Tab-separated table of C-alpha atoms in Angstrom:
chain	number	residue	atom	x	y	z
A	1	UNK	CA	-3.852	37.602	-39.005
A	2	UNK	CA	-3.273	37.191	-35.275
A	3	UNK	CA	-0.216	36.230	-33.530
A	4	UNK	CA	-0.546	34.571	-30.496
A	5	UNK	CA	1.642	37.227	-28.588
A	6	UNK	CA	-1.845	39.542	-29.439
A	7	UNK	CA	-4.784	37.208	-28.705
A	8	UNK	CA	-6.645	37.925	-25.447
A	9	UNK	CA	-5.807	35.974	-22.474
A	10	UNK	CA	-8.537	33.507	-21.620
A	11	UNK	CA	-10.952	34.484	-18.753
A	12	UNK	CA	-9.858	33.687	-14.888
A	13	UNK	CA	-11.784	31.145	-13.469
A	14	UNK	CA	-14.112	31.981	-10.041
A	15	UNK	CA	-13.504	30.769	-6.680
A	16	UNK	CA	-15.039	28.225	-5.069
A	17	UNK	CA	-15.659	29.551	-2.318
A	18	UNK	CA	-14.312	32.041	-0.188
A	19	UNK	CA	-12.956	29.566	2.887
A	20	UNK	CA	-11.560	32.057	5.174
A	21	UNK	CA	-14.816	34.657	4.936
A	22	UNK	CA	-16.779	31.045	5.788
A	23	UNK	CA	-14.251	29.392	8.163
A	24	UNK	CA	-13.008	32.573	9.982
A	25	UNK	CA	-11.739	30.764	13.333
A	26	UNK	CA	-9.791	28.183	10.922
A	27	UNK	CA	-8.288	30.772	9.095
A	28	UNK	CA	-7.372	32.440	11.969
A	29	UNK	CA	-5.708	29.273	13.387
A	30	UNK	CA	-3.883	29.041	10.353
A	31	UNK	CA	-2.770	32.530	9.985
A	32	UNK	CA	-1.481	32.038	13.663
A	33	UNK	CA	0.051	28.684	13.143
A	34	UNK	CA	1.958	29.880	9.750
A	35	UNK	CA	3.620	33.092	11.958
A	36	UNK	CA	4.729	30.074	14.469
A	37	UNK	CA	5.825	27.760	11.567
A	38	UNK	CA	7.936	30.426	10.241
A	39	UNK	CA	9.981	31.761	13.343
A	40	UNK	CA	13.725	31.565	13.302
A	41	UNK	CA	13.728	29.940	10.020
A	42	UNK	CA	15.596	32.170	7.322
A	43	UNK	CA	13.014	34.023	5.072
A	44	UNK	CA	14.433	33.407	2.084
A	45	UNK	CA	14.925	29.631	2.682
A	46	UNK	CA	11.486	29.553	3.592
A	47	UNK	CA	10.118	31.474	0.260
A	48	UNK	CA	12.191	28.383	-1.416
A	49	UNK	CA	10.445	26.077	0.752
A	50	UNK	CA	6.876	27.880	0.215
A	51	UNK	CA	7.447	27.943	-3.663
A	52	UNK	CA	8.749	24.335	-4.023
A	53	UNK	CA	5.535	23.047	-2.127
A	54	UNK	CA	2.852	24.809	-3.939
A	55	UNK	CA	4.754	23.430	-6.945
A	56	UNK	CA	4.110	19.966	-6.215
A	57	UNK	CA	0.842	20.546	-5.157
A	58	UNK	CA	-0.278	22.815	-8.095
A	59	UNK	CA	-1.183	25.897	-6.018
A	60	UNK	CA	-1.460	28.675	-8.617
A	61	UNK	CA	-2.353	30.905	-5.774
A	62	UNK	CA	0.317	30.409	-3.875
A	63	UNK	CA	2.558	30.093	-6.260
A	64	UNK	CA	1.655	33.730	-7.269
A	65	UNK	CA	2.157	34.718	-3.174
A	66	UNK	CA	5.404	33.024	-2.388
A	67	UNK	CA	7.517	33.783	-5.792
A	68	UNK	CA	5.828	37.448	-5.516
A	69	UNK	CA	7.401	37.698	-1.671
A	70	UNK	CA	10.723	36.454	-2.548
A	71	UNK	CA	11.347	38.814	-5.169
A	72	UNK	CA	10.522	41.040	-3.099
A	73	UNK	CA	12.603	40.227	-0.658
A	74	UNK	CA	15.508	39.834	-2.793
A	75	UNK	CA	15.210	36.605	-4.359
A	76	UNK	CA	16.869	36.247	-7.779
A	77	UNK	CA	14.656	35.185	-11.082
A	78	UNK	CA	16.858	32.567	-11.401
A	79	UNK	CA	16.556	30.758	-8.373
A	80	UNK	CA	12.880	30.879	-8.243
A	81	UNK	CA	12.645	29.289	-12.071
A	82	UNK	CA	15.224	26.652	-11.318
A	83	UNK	CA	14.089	25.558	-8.141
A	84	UNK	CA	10.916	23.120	-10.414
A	85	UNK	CA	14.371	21.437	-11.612
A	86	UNK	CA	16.249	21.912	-8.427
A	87	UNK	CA	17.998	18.277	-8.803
A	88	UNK	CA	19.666	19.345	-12.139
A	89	UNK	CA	20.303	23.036	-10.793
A	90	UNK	CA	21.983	22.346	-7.590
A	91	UNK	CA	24.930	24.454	-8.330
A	92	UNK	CA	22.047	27.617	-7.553
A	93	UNK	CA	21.977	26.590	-4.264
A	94	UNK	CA	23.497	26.155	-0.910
A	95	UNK	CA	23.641	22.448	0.712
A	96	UNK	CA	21.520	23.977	3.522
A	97	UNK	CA	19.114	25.078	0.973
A	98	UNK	CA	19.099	22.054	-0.960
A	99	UNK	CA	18.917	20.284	2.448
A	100	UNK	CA	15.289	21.985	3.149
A	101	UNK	CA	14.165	21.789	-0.374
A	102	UNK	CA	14.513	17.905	-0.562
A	103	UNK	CA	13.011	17.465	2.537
A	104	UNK	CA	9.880	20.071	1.473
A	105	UNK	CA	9.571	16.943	-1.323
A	106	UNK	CA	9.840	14.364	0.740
A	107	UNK	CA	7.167	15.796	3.392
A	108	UNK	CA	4.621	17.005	0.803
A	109	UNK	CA	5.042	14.275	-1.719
A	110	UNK	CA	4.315	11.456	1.137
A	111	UNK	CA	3.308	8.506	-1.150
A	112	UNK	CA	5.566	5.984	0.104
A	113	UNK	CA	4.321	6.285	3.370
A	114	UNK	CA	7.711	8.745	4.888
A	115	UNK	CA	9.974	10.557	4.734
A	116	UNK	CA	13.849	8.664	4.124
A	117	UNK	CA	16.178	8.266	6.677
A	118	UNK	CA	18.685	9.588	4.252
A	119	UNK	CA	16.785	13.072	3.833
A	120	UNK	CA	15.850	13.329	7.244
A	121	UNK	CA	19.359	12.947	8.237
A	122	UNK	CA	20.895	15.164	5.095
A	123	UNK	CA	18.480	17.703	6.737
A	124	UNK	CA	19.520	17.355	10.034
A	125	UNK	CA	23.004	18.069	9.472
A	126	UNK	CA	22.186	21.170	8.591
A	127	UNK	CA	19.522	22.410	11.173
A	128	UNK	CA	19.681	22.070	14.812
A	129	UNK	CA	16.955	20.236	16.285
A	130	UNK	CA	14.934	23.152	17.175
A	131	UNK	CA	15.291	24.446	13.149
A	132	UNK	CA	14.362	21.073	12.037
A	133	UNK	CA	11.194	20.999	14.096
A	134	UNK	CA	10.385	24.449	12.599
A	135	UNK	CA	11.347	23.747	9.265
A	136	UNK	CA	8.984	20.396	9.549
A	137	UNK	CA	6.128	22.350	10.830
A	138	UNK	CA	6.493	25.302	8.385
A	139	UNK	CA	6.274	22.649	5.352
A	140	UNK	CA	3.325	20.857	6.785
A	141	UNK	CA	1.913	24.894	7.195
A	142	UNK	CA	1.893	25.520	3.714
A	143	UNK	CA	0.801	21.785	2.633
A	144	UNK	CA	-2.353	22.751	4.524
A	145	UNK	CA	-2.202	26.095	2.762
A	146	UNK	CA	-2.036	24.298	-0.703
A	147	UNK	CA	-4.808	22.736	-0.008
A	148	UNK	CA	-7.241	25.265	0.762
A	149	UNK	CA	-6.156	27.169	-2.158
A	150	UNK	CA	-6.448	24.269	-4.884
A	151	UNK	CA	-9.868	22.610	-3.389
A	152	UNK	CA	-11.569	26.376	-3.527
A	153	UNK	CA	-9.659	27.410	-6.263
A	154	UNK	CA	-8.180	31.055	-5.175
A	155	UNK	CA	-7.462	32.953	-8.073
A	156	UNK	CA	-3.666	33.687	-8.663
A	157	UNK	CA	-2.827	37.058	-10.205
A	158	UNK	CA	-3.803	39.578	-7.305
A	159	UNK	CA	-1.535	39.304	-4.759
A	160	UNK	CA	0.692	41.973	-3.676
A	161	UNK	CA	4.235	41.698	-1.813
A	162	UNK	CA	4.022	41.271	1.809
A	163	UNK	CA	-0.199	41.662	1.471
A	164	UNK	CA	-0.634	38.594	3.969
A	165	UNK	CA	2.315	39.267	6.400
């Protein structure tokens, strides 16, 4: 009899499409744009931020990237698998953290139409203007990031630490 700890895994799927070998300029753009996003924002914040995003947006392959890069860079286990339940798991992180995390919801999960004054201003009391703006545009980066990856359907499971830095 077989368990199923000893059955095979099922196949990966294909891609799509390889966007970036067909859209090289865009790609480009958005490697540029995502180094721009991402200055003098903490790295480690920003992993959170990168992870809780693709989350929402069901980005296996960037799911695979970002949790990959903050162990890497130090991130705990434990962090990274309580941050899907962040709002009963608050105690695992700082109020800055927390702060950038709600508003990564609020931005990527825009179905009411905005973001609340009430997040916006939580996160504002923790970053400076010119943080917020970064923190904004390094959210929207990796929304747009999401979406490549989902619509062509990159294949999670490759990636090595730091192999897109």
């Amino acid at each position: 009899m077989t368990t199923a700890h000893e059955a095979p895994y099922v196949p990966e799927h294909s891609p799509r499409l390889d966007w970036a070998k067909h859209a090289p300029e865009v790609y480009k753009a958005m490697v540029r744009l995502d180094a721009a996003a991402r200055r003098g924002l903490d790295p480690t914040l920003l992993e959170l931020v990168k992870i809780r995003a693709s989350q929402l947006n069901h980005c296996a392959f960037c799911l695979d990237m970002h949790t990959k890069d903050a162990l890497a860079a130090g991130e705990s286990v434990e962090r990274i698998i309580q941050l899907g339940a962040w709002e009963e798991s608050r105690h695992f992180y700082t109020a800055k953290e927390l702060a950038a995390i709600e508003l990564t919801e609020a931005v990527t999960v825009i179905t009411e139409g905005f973001v609340p004054d009430e997040v916006y201003e939580r996160a504002a009391e923790h970053f400076d203007e010119a943080e917020l703006a970064q923190l904004i545009a390094a959210i929207t980066v990796i929304n747009a990031w999401n979406r490549f990856g989902v619509s062509t359907r990159m294949v999670p499971g490759h990636y090595k630490p730091g192999q897109h830095k």
